Short mmCIF file of C-alpha atoms and ligand atoms in Angstrom, two decimals:
data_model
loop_
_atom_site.label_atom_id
_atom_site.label_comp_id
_atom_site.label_asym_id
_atom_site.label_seq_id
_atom_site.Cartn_x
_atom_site.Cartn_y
_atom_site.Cartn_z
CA UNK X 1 80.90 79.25 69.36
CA UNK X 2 77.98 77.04 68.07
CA UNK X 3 76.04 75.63 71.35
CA UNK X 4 73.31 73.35 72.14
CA UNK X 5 70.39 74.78 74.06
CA UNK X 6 71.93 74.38 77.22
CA UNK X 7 74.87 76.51 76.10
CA UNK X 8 77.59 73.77 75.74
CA UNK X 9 79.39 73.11 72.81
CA UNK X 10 77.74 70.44 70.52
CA UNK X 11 79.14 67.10 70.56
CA UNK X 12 80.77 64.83 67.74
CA UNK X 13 78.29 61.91 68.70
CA UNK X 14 78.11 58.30 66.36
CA UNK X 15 78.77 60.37 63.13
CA UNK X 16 77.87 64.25 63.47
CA UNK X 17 77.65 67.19 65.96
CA UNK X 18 74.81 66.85 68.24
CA UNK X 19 73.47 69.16 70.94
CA UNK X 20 75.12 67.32 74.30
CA UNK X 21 71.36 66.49 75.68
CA UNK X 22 70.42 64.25 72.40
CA UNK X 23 73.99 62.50 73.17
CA UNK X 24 72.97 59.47 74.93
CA UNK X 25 73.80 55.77 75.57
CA UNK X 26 71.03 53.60 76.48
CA UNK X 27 70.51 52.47 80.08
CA UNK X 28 71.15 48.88 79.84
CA UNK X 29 74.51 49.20 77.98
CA UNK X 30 77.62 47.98 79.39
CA UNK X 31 78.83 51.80 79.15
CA UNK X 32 76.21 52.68 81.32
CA UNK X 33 76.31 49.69 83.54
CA UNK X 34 79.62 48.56 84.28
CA UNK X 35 81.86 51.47 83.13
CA UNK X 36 82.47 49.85 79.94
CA UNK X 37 84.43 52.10 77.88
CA UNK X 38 87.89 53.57 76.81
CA UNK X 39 88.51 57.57 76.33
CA UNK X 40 91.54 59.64 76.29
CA UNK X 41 91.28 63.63 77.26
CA UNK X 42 93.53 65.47 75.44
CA UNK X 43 94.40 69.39 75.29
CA UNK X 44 94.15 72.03 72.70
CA UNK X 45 95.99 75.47 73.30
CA UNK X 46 96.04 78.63 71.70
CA UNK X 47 98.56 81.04 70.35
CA UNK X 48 98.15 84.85 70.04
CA UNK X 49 96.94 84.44 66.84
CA UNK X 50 93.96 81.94 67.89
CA UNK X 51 95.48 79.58 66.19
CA UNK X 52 94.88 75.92 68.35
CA UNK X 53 96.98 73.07 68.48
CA UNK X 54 95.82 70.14 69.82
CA UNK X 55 99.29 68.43 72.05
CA UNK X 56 100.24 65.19 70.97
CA UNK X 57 97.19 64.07 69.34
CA UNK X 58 99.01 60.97 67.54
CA UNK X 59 100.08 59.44 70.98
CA UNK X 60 97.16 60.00 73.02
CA UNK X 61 94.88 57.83 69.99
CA UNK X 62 97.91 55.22 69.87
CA UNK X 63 97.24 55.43 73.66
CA UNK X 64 93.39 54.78 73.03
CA UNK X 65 93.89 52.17 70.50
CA UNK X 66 96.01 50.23 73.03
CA UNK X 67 93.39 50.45 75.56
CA UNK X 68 90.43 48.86 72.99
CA UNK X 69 93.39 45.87 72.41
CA UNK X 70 93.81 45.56 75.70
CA UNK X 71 90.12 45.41 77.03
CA UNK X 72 88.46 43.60 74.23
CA UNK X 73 87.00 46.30 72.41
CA UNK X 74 87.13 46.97 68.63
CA UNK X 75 87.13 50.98 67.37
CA UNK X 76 84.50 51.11 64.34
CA UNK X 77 86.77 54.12 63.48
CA UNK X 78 90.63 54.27 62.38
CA UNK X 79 92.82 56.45 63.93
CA UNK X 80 92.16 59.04 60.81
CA UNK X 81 89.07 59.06 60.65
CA UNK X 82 89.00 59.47 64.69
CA UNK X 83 91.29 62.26 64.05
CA UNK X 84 88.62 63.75 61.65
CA UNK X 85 86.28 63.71 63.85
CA UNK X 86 88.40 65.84 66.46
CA UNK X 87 88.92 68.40 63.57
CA UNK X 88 85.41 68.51 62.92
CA UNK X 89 83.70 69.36 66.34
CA UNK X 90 86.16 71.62 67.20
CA UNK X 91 85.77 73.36 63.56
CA UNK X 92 81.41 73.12 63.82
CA UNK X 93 81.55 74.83 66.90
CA UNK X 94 84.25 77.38 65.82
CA UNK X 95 86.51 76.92 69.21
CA UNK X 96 89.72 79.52 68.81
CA UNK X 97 90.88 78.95 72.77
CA UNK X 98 92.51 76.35 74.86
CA UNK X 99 90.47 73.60 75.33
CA UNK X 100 89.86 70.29 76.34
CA UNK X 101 88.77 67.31 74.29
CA UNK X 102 87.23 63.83 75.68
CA UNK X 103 87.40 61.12 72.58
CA UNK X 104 85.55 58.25 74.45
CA UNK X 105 84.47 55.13 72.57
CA UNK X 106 81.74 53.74 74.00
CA UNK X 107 79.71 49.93 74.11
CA UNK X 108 75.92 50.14 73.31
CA UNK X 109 73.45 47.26 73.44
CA UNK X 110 72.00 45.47 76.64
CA UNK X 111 74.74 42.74 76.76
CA UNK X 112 76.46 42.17 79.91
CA UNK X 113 80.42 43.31 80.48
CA UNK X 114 81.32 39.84 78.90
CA UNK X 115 79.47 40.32 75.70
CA UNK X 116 80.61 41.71 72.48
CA UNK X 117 78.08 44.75 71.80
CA UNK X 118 78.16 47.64 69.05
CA UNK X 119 81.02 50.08 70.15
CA UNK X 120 80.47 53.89 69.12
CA UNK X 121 82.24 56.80 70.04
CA UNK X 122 81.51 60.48 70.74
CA UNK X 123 84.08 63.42 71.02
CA UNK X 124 83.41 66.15 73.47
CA UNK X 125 85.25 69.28 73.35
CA UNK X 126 84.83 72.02 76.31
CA UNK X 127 86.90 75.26 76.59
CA UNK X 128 89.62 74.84 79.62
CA UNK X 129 91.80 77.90 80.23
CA UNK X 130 95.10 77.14 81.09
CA UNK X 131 96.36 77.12 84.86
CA UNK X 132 99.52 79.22 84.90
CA UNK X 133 101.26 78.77 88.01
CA UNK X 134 101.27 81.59 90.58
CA UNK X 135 102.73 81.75 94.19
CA UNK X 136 99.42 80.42 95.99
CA UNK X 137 98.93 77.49 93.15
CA UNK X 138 99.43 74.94 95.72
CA UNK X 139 97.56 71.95 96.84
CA UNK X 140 97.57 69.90 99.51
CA UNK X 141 97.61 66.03 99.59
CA UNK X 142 97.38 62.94 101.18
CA UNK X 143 98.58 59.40 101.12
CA UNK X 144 95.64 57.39 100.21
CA UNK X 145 94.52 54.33 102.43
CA UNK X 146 93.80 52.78 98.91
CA UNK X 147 96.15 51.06 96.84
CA UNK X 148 96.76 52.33 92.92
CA UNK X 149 94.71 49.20 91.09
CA UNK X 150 97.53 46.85 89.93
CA UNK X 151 98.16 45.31 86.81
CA UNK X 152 97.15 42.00 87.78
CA UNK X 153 93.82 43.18 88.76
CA UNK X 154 92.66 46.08 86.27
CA UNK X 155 95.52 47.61 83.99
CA UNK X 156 96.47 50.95 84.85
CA UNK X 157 98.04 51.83 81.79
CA UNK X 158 95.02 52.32 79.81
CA UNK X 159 92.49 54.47 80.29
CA UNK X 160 89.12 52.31 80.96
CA UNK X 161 86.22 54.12 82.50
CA UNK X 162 86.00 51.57 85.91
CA UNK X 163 89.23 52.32 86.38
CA UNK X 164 88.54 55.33 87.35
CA UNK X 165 86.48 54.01 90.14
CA UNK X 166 89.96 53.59 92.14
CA UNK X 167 90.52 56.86 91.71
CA UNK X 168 86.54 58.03 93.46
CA UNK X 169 87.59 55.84 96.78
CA UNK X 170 90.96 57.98 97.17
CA UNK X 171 89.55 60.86 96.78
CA UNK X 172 86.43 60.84 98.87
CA UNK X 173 89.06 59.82 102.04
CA UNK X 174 91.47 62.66 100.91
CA UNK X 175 88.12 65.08 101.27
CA UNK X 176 87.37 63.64 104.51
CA UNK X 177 90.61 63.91 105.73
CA UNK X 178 90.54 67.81 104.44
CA UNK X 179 92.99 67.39 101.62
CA UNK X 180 92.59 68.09 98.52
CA UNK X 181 94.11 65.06 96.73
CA UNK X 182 95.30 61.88 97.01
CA UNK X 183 98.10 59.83 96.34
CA UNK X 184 98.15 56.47 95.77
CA UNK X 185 100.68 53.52 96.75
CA UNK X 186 100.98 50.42 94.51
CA UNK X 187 100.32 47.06 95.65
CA UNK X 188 104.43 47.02 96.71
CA UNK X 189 104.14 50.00 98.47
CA UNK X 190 105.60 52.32 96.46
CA UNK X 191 104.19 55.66 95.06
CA UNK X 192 102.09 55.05 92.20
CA UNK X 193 100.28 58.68 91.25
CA UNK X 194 97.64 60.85 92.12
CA UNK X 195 94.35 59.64 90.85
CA UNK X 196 93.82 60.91 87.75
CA UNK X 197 97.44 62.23 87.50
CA UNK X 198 100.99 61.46 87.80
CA UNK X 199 103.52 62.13 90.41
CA UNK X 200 107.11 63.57 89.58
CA UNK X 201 109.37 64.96 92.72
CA UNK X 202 112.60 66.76 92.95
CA UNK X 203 115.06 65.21 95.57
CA UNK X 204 118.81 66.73 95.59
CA UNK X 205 118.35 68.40 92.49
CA UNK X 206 116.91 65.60 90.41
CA UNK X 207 113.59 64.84 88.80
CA UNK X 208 111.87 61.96 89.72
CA UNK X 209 108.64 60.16 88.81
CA UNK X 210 107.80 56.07 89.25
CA UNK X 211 108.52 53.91 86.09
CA UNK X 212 105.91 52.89 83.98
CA UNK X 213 105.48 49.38 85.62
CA UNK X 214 104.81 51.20 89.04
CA UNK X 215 100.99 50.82 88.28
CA UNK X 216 100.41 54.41 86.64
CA UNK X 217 99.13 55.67 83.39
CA UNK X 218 101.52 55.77 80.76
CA UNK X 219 101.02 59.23 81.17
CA UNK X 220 101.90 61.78 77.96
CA UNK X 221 102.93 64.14 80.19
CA UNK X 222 105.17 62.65 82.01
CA UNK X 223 106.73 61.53 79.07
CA UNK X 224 107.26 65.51 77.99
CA UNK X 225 108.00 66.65 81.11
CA UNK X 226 110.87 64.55 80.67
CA UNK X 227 111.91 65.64 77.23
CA UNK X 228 111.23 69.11 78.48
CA UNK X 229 113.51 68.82 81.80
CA UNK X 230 116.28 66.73 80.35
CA UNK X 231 116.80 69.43 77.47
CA UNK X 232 117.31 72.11 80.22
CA UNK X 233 120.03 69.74 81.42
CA UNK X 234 117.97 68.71 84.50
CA UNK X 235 118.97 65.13 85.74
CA UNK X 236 115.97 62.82 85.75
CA UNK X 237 115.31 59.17 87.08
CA UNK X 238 112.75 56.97 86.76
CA UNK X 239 112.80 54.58 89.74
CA UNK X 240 110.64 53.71 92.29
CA UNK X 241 109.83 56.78 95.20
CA UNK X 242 109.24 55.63 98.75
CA UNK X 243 106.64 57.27 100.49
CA UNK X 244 108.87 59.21 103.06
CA UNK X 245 111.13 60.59 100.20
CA UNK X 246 107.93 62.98 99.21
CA UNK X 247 108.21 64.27 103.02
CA UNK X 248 111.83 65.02 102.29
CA UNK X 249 111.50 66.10 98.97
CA UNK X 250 111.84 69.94 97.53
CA UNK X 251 109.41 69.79 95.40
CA UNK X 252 106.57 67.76 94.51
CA UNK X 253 103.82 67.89 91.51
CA UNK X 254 101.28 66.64 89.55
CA UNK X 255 101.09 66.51 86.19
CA UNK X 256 98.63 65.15 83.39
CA UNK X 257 96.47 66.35 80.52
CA UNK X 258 93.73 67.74 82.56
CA UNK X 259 95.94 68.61 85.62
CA UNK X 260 98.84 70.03 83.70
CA UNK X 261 101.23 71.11 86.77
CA UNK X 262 99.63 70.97 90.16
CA UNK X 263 101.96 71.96 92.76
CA UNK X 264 101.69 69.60 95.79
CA UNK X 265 102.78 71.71 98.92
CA UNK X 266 101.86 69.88 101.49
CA UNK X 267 101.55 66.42 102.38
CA UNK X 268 99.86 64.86 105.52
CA UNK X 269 101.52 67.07 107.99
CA UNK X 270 104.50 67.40 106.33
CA UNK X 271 105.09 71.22 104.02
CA UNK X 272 107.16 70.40 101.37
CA UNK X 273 109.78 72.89 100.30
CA UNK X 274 109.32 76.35 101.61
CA UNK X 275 105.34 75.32 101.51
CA UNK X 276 105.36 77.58 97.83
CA UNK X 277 105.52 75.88 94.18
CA UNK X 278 109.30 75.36 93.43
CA UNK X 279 111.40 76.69 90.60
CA UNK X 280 111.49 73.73 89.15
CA UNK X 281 108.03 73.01 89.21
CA UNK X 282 107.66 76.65 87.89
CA UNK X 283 109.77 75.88 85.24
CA UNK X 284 108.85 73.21 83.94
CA UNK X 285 105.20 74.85 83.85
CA UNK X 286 106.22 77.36 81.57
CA UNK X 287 108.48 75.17 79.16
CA UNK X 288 105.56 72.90 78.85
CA UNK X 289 103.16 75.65 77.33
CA UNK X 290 105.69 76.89 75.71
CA UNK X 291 106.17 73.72 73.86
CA UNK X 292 101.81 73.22 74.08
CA UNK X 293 100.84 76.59 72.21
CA UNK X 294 104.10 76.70 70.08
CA UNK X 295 105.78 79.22 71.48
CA UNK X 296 108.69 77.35 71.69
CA UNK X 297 110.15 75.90 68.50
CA UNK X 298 111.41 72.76 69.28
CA UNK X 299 108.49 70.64 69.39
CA UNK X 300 106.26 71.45 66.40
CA UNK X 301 106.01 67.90 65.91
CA UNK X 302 103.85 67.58 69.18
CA UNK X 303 101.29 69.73 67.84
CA UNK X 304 98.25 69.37 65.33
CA UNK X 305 96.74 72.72 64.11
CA UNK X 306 93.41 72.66 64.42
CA UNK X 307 92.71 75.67 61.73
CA UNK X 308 94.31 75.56 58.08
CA UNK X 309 96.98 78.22 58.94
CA UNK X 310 100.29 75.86 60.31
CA UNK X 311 103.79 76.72 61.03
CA UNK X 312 105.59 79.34 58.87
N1 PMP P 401 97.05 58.89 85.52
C1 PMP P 401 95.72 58.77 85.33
C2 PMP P 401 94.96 57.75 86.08
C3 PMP P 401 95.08 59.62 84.42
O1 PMP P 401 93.76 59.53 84.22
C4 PMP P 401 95.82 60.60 83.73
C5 PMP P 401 95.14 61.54 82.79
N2 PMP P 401 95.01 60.98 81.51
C6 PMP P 401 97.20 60.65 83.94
C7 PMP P 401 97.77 59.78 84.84
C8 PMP P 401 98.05 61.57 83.13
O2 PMP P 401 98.11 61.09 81.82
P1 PMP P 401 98.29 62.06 80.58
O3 PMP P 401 99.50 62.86 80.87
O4 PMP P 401 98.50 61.16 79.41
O5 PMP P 401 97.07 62.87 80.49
#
């Protein structure tokens, strides 16, 4: 792998790789300020071969190109040439493992979070092994005094920097408290997600997560996890979850780009299942790298090689 000085990978910053310490916004910019920016994280994995393929690359920069729209912000870059720039980092620093790229578009200048300033972008790729699931994979988790931000008050369906701010409350109580993460309720009461991660459960047999208009991310996960489990001929639902159903529930889990599958085995004082990850949870793990590194052969069209070789 190229590196900087510091050892990390260099960074695609405003036009060309860059060692990650030259990579900087200025102070006074509403980046820096006010959290002014929209990103997405997104996942390359690799096959046997080393071959990479970065998962669903096409919705996660719809995704991003929803979230300039939505908070004012206009990408200097198209979608291809955002795509290029992807290719090229992960190319100049010759990266042949799973990994994990932040595309973050970014609002220089010394305006306020009002004004209109000079919007850049950088692309940050890091190497991120996957995290198989194993029999002590669990987490536990706790229902978080804070309500998931609502879309009347700061969309959750994009992904804006300050959102993320919601997220830091939850999680310093859950670390109080001694858990290790926390789930948010929406403004009705309902289970939103985890923060920085959506929620699916199994109840009787059947998958459920919230609906998109429960104040979550419109997470690309989710949305494969559902392919994934409906073509194993799983039953799922998308309906609101009250908060005493995940006490009930068999299984309960994560899921996200970053997070992938995180078992949730405990929940305030409640164990959930047999207090191990569940075979669905398991399952679903596996079909979704499966489906990630192309194993499986049913969802090529997920998948962007990263190196010239493609599909036979
Ligand atoms: N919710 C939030 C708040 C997130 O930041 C993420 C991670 N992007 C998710 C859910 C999961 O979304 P995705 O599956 O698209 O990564």
């Amino acid at each position: 792998m190229k590196e900087d000085f510091l050892g990390r990978p260099l960074i695609w910053f405003k036009g060309k790789p860059t060692p990650s310490q030259e990579a900087t916004v200025p102070v006074l910019s509403p980046t820096a300020q006010f959290g002014l920016n929209v990103f997405e994280g997104l996942r390359g994995y690799a096959n046997e071969s080393r071959q990479v393929f970065l998962f669903r690359l096409d919705d996660h920069l719809r995704r991003l190109m929803q979230s300039c729209q939505l908070i004012g912000i206009e990408s200097p870059y198209s979608v291809d040439q955002i795509t290029d720039a992807i290719l090229n980092i992960i190319h100049a620093n010759n990266m042949r493992g799973d990994l994990a790229v932040r595309v973050t578009l970014f609002v220089e200048g010394e305006g306020s979070w009002s004004s209109r300033d000079p919007v850049d972008m950088f692309v940050a790729p890091i190497y991120k092994p996957r995290n198989t699931l194993s029999e002590s994979s669990g987490q536990t988790a706790c229902i978080s005094t804070w309500r998931r931000i609502d879309d009347t008050v700061l969309p959750p369906r994009i992904k804006a920097g300050a959102n993320y701010i919601n997220g830091r409350y939850a999680h310093l109580e859950a670390q109080a408290n001694g858990a290790n993460i926390p789930i948010l309720l929406n403004l009705a009461g309902k289970v939103a997600e985890g923060a920085g991660a959506c929620l699916m459960m199994v109840r009787d047999g059947i998958l459920v997560t919230p609906p998109c208009t429960a104040s979550i991310l419109e997470s690309i996960t989710r949305d494969s996890l559902l392919t994934l489990a409906g073509e194993t001929g799983l039953t799922t639902q998308e309906r609101d979850i009250d908060r005493t159903e995940l006490y009930l529930a068999e299984e309960v889990f994560l899921c996200g780009s970053s997070a992938e599958l995180i078992p949730l085995t405990r929940i305030d004082r409640f164990s959930i299942g047999d207090g191990r990850p569940g075979p669905t949870t398991r399952l679903l793990s596996k079909l979704y790298f499966n489906s990630a590194d192309g194993t499986a052969s049913n969802h090529h069209t997920w998948l962007t090689p990263v190196w010239r070789e493609t599909f036979e």
